[in-house]
Every structure is written in structure tokens, then in C-alpha cells.
Short mmCIF file of C-alpha atoms and ligand atoms in Angstrom, two decimals:
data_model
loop_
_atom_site.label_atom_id
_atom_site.label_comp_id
_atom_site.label_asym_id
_atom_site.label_seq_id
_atom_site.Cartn_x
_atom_site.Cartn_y
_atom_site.Cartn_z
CA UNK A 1 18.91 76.73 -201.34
CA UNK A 2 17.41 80.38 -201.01
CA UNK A 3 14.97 82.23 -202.51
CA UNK A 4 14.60 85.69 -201.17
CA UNK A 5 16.07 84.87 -197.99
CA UNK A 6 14.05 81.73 -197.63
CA UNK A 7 15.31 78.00 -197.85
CA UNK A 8 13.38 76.03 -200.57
CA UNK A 9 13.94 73.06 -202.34
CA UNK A 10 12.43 72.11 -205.93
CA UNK A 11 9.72 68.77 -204.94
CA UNK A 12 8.40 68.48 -201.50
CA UNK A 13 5.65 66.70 -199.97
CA UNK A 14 2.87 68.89 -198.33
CA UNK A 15 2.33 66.70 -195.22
CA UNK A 16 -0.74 68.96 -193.91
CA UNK A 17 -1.93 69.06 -197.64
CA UNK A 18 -1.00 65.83 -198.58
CA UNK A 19 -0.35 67.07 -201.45
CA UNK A 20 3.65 67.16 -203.75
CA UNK A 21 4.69 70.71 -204.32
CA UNK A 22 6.71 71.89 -207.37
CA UNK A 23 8.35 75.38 -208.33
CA UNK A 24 6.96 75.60 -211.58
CA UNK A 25 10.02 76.42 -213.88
CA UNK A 26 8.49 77.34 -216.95
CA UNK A 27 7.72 80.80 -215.49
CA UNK A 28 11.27 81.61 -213.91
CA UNK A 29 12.99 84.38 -214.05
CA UNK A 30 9.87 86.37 -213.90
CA UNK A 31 7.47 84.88 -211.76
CA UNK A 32 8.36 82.60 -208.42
CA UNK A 33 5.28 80.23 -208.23
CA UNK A 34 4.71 77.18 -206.66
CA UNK A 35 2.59 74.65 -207.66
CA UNK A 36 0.56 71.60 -206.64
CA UNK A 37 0.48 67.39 -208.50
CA UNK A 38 -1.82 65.69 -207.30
CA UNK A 39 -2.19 62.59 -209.74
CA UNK A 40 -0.11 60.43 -211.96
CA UNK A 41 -1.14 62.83 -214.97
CA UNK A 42 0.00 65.56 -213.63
CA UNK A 43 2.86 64.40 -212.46
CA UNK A 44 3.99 63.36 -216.56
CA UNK A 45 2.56 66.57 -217.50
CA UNK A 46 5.02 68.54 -214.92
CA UNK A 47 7.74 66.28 -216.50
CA UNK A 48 6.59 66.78 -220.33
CA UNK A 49 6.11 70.33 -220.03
CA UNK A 50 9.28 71.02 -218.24
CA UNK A 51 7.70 72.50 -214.83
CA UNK A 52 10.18 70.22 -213.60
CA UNK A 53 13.60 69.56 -215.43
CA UNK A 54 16.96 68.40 -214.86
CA UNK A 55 18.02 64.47 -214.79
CA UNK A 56 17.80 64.06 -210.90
CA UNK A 57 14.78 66.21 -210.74
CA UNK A 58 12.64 64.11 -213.30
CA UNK A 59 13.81 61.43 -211.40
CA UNK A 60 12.38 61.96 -208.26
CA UNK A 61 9.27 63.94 -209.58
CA UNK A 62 8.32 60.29 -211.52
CA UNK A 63 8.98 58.56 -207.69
CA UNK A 64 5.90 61.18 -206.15
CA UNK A 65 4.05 60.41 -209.43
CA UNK A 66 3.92 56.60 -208.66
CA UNK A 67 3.24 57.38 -205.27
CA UNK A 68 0.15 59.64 -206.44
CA UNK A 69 -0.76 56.74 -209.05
CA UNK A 70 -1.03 54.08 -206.01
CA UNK A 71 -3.05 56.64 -203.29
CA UNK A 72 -5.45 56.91 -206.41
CA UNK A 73 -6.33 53.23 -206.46
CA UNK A 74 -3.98 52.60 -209.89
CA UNK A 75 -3.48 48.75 -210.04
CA UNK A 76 -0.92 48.40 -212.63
CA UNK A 77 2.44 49.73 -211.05
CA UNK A 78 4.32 48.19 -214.18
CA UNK A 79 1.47 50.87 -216.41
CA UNK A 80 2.07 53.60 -213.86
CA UNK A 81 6.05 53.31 -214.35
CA UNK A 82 5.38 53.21 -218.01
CA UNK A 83 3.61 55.51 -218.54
CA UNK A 84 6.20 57.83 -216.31
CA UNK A 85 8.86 56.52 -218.59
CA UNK A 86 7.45 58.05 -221.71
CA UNK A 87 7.84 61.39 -220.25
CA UNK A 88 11.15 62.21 -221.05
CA UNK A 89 14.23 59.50 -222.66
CA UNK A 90 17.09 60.97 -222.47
CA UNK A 91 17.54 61.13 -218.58
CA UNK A 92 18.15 57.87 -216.84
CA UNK A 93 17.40 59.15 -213.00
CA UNK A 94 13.78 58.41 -214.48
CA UNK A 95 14.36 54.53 -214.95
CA UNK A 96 16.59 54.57 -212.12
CA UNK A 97 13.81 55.83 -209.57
CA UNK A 98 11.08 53.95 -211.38
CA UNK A 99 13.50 50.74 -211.31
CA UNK A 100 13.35 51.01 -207.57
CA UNK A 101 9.75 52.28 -207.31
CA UNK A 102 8.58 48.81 -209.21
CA UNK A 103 10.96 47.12 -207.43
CA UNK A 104 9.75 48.05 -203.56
CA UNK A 105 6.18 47.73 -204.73
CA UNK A 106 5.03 45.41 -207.29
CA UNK A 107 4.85 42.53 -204.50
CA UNK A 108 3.31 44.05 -202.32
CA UNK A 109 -0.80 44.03 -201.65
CA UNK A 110 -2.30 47.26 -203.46
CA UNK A 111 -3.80 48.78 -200.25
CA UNK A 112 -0.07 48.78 -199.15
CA UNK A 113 1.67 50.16 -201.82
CA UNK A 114 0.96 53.84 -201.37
CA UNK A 115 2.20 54.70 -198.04
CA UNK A 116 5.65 52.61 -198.98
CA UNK A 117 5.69 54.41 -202.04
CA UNK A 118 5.53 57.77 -200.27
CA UNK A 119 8.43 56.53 -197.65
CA UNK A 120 10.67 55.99 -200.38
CA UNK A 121 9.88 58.91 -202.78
CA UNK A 122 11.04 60.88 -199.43
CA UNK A 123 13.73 58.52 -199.31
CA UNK A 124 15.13 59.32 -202.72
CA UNK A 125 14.79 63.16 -202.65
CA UNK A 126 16.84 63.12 -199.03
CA UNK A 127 19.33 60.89 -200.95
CA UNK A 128 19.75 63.19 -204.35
CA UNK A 129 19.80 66.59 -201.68
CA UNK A 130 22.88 64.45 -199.67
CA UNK A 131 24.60 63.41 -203.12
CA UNK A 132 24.23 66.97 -204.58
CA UNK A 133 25.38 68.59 -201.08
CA UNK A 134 28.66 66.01 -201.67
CA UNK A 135 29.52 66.81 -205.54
CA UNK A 136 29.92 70.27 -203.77
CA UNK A 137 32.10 69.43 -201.43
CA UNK A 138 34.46 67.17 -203.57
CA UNK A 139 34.00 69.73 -206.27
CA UNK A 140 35.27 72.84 -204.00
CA UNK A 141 38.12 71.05 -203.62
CA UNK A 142 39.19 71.04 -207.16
CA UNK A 143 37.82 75.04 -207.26
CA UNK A 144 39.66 75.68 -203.91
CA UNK A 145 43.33 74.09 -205.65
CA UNK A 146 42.34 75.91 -209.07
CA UNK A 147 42.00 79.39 -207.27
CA UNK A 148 45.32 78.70 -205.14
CA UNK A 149 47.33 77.78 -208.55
CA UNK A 150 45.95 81.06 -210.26
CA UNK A 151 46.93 83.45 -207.36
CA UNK A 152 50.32 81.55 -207.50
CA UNK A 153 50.69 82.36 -210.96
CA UNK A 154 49.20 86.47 -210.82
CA UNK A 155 48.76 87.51 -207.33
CA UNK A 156 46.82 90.25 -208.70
CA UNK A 157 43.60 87.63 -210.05
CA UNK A 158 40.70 88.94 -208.83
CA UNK A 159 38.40 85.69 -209.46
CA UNK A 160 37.89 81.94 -211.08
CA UNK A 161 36.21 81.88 -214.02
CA UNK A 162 34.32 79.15 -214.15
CA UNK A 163 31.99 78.36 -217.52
CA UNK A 164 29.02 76.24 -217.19
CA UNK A 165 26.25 75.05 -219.71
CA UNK A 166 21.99 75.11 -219.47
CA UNK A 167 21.14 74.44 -215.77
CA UNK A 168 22.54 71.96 -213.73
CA UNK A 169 22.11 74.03 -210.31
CA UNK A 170 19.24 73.00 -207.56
CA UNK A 171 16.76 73.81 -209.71
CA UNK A 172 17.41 70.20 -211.69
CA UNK A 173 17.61 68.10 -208.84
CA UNK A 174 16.14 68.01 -204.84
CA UNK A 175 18.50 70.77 -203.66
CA UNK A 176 21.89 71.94 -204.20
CA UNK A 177 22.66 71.05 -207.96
CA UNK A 178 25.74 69.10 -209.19
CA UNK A 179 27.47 71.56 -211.90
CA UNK A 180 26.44 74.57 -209.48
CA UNK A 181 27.12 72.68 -205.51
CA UNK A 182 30.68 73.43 -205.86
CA UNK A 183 30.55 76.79 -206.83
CA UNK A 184 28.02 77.23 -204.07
CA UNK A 185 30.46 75.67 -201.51
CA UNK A 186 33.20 77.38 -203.19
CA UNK A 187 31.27 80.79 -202.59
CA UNK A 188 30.18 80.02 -199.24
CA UNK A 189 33.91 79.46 -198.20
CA UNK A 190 35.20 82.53 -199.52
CA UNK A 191 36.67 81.81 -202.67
CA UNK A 192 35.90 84.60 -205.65
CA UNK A 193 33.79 82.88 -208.22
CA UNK A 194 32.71 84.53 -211.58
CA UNK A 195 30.28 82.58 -213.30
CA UNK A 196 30.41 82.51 -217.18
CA UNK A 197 26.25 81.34 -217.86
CA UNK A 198 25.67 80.42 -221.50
CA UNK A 199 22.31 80.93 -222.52
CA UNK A 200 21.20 77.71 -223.61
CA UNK A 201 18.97 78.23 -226.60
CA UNK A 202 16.09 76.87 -227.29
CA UNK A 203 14.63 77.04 -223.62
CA UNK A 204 17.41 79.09 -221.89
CA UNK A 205 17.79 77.39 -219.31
CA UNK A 206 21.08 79.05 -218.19
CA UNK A 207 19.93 82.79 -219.24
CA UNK A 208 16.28 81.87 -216.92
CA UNK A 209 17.15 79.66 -214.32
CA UNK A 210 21.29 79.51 -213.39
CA UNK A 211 21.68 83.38 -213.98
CA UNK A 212 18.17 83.42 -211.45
CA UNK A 213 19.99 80.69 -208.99
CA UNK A 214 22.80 82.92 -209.02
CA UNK A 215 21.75 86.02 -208.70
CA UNK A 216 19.60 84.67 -205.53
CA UNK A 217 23.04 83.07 -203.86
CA UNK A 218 24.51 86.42 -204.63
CA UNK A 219 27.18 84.63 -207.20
CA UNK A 220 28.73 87.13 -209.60
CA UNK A 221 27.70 85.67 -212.98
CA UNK A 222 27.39 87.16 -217.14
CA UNK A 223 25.36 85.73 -219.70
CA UNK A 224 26.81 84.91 -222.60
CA UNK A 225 25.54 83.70 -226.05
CA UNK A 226 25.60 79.62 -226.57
CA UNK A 227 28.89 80.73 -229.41
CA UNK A 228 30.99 82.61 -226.69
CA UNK A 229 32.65 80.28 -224.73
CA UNK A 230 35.31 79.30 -227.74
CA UNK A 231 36.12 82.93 -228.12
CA UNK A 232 36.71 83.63 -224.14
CA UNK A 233 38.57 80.60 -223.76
CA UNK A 234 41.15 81.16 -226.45
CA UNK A 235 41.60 84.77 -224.24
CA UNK A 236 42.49 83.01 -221.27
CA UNK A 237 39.32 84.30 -219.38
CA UNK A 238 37.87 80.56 -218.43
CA UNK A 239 40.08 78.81 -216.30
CA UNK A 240 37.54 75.73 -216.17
CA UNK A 241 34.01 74.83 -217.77
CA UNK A 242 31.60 72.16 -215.16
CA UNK A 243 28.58 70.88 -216.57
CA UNK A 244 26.04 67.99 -215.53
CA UNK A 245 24.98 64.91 -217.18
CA UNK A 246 21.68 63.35 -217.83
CA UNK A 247 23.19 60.03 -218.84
CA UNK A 248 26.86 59.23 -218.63
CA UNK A 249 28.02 55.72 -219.88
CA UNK A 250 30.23 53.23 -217.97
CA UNK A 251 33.08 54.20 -220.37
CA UNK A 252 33.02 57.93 -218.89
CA UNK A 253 30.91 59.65 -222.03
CA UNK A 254 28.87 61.86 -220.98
CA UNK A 255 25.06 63.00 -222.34
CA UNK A 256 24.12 66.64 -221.25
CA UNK A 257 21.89 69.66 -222.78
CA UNK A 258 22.89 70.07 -226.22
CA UNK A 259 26.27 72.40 -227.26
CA UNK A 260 27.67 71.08 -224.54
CA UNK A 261 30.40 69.13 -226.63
CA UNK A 262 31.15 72.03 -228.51
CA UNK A 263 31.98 73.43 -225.17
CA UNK A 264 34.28 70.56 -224.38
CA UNK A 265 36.16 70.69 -227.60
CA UNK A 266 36.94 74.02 -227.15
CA UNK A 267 38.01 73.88 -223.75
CA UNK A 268 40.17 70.66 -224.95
CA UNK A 269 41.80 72.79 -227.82
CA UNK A 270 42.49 75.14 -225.36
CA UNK A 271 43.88 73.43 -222.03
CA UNK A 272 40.95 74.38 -219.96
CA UNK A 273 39.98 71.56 -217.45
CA UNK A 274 36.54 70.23 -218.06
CA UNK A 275 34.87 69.04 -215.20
CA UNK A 276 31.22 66.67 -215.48
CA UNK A 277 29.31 67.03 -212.12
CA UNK A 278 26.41 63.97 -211.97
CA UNK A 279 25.19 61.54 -208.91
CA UNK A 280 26.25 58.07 -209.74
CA UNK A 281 22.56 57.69 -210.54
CA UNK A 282 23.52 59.49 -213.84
CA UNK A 283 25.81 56.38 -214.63
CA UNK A 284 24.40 53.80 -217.19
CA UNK A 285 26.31 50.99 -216.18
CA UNK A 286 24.86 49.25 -219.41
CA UNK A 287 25.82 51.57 -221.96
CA UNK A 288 29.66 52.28 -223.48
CA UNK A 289 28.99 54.00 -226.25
CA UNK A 290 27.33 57.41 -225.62
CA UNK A 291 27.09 58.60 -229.54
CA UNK A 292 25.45 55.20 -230.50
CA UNK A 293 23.60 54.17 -227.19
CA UNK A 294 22.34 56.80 -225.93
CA UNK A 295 18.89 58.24 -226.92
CA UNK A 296 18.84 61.40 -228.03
CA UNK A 297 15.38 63.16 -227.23
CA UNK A 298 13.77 65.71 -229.97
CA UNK A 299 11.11 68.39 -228.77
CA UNK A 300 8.87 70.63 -230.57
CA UNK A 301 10.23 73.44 -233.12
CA UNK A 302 7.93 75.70 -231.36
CA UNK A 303 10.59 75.44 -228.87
CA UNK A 304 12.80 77.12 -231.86
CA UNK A 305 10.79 79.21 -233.23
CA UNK A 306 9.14 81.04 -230.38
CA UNK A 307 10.80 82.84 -227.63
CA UNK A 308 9.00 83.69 -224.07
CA UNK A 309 9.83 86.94 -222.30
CA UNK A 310 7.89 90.13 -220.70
CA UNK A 311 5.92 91.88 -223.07
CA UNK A 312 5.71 96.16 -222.30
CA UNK A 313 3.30 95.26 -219.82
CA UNK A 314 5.35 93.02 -217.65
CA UNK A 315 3.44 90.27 -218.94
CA UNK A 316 4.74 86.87 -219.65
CA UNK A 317 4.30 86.09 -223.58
CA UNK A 318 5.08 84.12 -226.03
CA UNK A 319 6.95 85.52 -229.40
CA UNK A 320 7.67 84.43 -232.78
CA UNK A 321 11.20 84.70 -233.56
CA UNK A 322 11.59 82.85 -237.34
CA UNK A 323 8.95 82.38 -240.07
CA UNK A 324 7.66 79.14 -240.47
CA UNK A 325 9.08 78.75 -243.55
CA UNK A 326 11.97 76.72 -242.56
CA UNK A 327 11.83 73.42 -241.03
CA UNK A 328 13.45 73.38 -237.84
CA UNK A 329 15.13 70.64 -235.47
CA UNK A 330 15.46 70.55 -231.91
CA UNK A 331 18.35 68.20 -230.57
CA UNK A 332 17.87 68.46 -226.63
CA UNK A 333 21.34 66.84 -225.50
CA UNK A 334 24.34 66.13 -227.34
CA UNK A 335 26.85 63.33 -225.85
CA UNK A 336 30.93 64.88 -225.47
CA UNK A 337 33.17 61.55 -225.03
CA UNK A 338 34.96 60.47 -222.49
CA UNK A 339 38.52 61.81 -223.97
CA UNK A 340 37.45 65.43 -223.10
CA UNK A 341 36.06 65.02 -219.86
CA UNK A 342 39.37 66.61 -217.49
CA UNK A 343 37.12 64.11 -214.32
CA UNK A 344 34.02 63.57 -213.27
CA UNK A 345 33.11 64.28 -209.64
CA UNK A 346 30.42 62.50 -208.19
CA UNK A 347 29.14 61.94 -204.57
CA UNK A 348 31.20 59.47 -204.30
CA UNK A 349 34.48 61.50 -204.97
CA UNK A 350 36.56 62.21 -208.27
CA UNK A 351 36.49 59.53 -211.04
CA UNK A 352 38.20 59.37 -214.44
CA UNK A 353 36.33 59.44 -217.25
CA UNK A 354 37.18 55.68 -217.94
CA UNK A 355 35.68 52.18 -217.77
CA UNK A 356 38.67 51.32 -215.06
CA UNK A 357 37.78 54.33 -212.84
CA UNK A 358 34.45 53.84 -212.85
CA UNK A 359 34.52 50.44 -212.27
CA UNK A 360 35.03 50.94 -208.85
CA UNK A 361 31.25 52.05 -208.61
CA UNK A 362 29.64 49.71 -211.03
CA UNK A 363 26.81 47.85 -209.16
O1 MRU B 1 16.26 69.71 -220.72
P1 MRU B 1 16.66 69.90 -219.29
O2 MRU B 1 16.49 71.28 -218.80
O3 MRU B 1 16.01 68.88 -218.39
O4 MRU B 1 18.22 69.59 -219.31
C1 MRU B 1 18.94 69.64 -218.11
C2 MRU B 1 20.39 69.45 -218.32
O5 MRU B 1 20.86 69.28 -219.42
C3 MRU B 1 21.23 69.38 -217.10
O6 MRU B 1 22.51 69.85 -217.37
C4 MRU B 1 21.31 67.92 -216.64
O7 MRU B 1 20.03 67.41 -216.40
C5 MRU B 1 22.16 67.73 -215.47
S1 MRU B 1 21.27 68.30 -214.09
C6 MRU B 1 21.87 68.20 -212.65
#
């Protein structure tokens, strides 16, 4: 996608450099920097400290992190992957990259392990930038036939309101997004999207990062409080919600940032369609029972408690926002059940959120 002007994508490897490149999200909106990992450490540390985010994203940042592990002489690839699997649990892209990193490896002789592991990190960011580039295109579709029925019904509409939820645009995967590809496409082929962003306390990742991808597509777009969403709904000014997944189960339920359910019970109490957006690596073919299988990971209350921002001075800082009197909790993802999902569009095309739909994909 573009930043000023300038196609980018979120991991790359620096073939004169020989080095993997990151944006380094933690500092978006306010400062555009990229970044170099050069071991296996830094690679979990990018993935701990949320430089890099977003299910696809972690997934192909832990493929480059093997592949740094094995250039720097590791022996273990079953440590490296576990190690990389710590990182983060909630996301399956991670076990689903390192499944097929340990897989294309472990047999082979160390001294050749690094330059395969390379070819198929490559391999797997080309694969999640094709998928993502695909959600968009089955995804405009359903945009395209929601903006046609709106004009049909008041000729005088002047856009789709679409509501989405923490950041599922090409800053969590390779390129492109899932929640955000369609409206992407949708904007590229003239179509008038407005963008509903909800904040997405504790880290803001809407408010930082999909109100920044927007605003650099030229997307119209508000930011709205995580509470809003109910409220405009129930005024008829969503007319549908899209969100990713980090985990969805073969039964259709769906695992994304946390509040998201409360997003998709509101949008089911009010008739809006609710649309999921993953890569069929987001499917856990093992799992059927998001609210009891699916882990649910808990990060620091500093996370809570502190807020980051620009300080008088333009300077990014840190800020206390509670006392510490209260114990906090920090629930990153929340799972919303397959009932309320209106479909879930994939790659691959449209699927019910059902064990029969999705069967059709099950490995
Ligand atoms: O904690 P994060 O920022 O990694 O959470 C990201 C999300 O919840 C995204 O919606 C999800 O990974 C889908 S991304 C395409």
C-alpha cells in the first residue's frame, strides 16, 4: 500500500543488506520509521513488543525469525520455533508458519537450512500479500451490492458506512489487510466509503494505525470511542461492521481484538450485516469451540494504565491515565460465535460461518 505516495509493505527482506525490514508500529501515527531484525531475539522481541502485530503479520515475522535463527548457526529448529511460539498465543498464523517452517527444515543438513528457510519466508509473505489482495476483491463485491441496494432504497445516500474494529488493514499482515482490502478495492473502484474507526483501547490500534492507513489511501474515516458503535447502529448510520480474526474455529467462531463481540451483538440486535475478513490460515481446523478452546492472551496493565501520545513538544511520551490503586486486567481478544457472523470472506471466496461451509476448505 502507500505511504506518502510511496508503495511499502510491512516485512521485507533487504537483499543488498541482507537484512528483514519492519515498520516499527509502536511509534505510528506520529513517527514513520523503519526498522532492522537481524536475529531470532529480535525477531520475538518485534513480536512481544508489538513492532509488528496483526495475526498474518506475526505469522510471517516468526517465518524471517527462523530464517535469522538458522543463518546464525542455531541447531535446534524445534527450540527456534519454540521459542517463536511463546511470543504471542492467541494468533494461530504463528503455528501455522512455524508448522511449515519445521516442517521444510528439520530434515534437512544445518548448513542447508538457512537459504531454504529464506525461500520460503519469501514464499509465505507473497502468499499472505495474494490472499489479502483476494479478501478484497471478494469483499468489494459484497460492498459493491451493499452500496447498489442503499442507492435503491435513497437515491440521495451519499456513502456506505462501514464500521470496523482495532486494525485489521496492511499494517497486520504482508500488504493489503483483510477487514480493510475491500474497502480499499471498494475505494479504488469508485464506490463512496465512510469508515466508522473505533478506537480500540488499550493500544488503539484503530485510533493509531487504521485512521493512519486511511488517511494515507485518502479513505474518509471518524474515530469513534470503543462504546459508539451500539448507539450509531440503532440510528441507522452503519450499514455493515467487517472485522478480522486472529483465530477462527472450524465451526465459524471467530477470535479477534477484544470488544469485538460487543460489536457483533449489537449489529445482530440491529440487522446490520457482520462481515469477518481472515486468510484461511486464520482457520483452526482443530478447534469448535471458540469460548472454551481458544486461548485468550493477557498483557500488561501498563497497557491500561498508561496512554502514549505527543507531549507540548511534539515528543512521543508515555502518560499515566489511572492511579495504581486499582488492579487492572487486560483481555487482548474476545471470541463472537459463529451465530453472529452475517459470512466470512476469505481468499478463497465467501463462507458461512458453519462447520458445513467451511468444510469445503478443511485440509
Ligand atoms: O493485538 P493485535 O494488534 O495484534 O490485534 C490485531 C487484531 O485483532 C486484528 O484484528 C487481527 O489480527 C486480524 S488482522 C488481519
Amino acid at each position: 500500500m502507500q505511504v506518502n505516495g510511496k508503495a511499502i509493505r510491512t516485512i521485507w527482506f533487504d537483499e543488498a543488506e541482507q537484512c528483514v525490514r519492519i515498520i516499527d508500529q509502536t511509534r505510528l501515527p506520529h513517527q514513520f520509521a523503519i526498522i532492522v531484525i537481524n536475529s531470532l531475539e529480535q525477531a520475538c522481541d518485534a513480536i512481544t513488543s508489538m513492532q509488528v502485530r496483526g495475526a498474518p503479520l506475526i505469522g510471517i515475522t516468526a517465518a524471517y525469525g527462523v530464517f535469522l535463527a538458522m543463518r546464525d548457526g542455531h541447531d535446534s529448529v524445534r527450540q527456534v520455533c519454540t521459542l517463536l511460539r511463546a511470543t504471542r498465543p492467541t494468533a494461530v498464523n504463528l503455528q501455522w508458519a512455524l508448522i511449515q517452517m519445521e516442517s521444510a527444515l528439520c530434515a534437512l543438513p544445518p548448513q542447508e537450512r538457512a537459504a531454504i528457510a529464506l525461500d520460503l519466508a519469501n514464499r509465505l509473505a507473497e502468499e499472505d500479500a495474494a490472499a489479502c489482495s483476494a479478501i478484497g476483491d471478494h469483499g468489494l463485491a459484497i460492498i459493491a451490492a451493499a452500496w447498489q441496494d442503499k442507492l435503491e432504497k435513497n437515491p440521495e445516500a451519499s456513502c456506505l458506512n462501514i464500521l470496523t474494529h482495532c486494525n485489521a488493514g496492511w499494517l497486520a499482515t504482508v500488504d493489503w489487510g483483510t477487514a480493510l482490502a475491500p474497502i480499499y478495492k471498494a475505494h479504488r473502484a469508485g464506490i463512496p466509503v465512510h469508515v466508522w474507526v473505533d478506537e480500540t483501547r488499550p493500544r488503539n490500534q484503530g485510533a493509531f494505525l487504521t485512521a493512519w492507513e486511511l488517511q494515507q489511501e485518502g479513505i474518509a474515516h471518524t474515530v469513534i470511542v470503543d462504546n459508539a458503535g451500539g448507539h450509531l447502529m440503532q440510528h441507522g448510520d452503519v450499514d455493515m461492521c467487517i472485522v478480522g480474526s486472529d483465530r477462527t474455529t472450524a465451526s465459524g467462531d471467530v477470535c479477534n481484538k477484544i470488544g469485538t463481540y460487543l460489536k457483533a451483538l449489537a449489529a445482530f440486535d440491529n440487522e446490520v450485516p457482520f462481515y469477518v475478513a481472515l486468510p484461511v490460515s486464520t482457520i483452526d481446523f482443530a478447534l469448535h469451540n471458540g469460548v472454551k478452546e481458544i486461548p485468550i492472551e493477557q498483557r500488561h496493565a501498563h497497557e491500561v494504565s498508561h496512554m502514549q501520545g505527543l507531549d507540548a513538544q511534539g515528543q512521543l511520551t508515555k502518560v499515566q491515565v489511572m492511579t495504581q490503586a486499582s488492579a487492572v486486567s487486560n483481555y487482548g481478544f474476545d471470541v463472537t460465535p459463529a451465530r453472529l457472523v452475517t459470512a466470512l470472506i476469505t481468499e478463497k471466496g465467501l463462507f458461512d460461518a458453519n462447520k458445513e461451509s467451511l468444510q469445503a476448505i478443511a485440509p
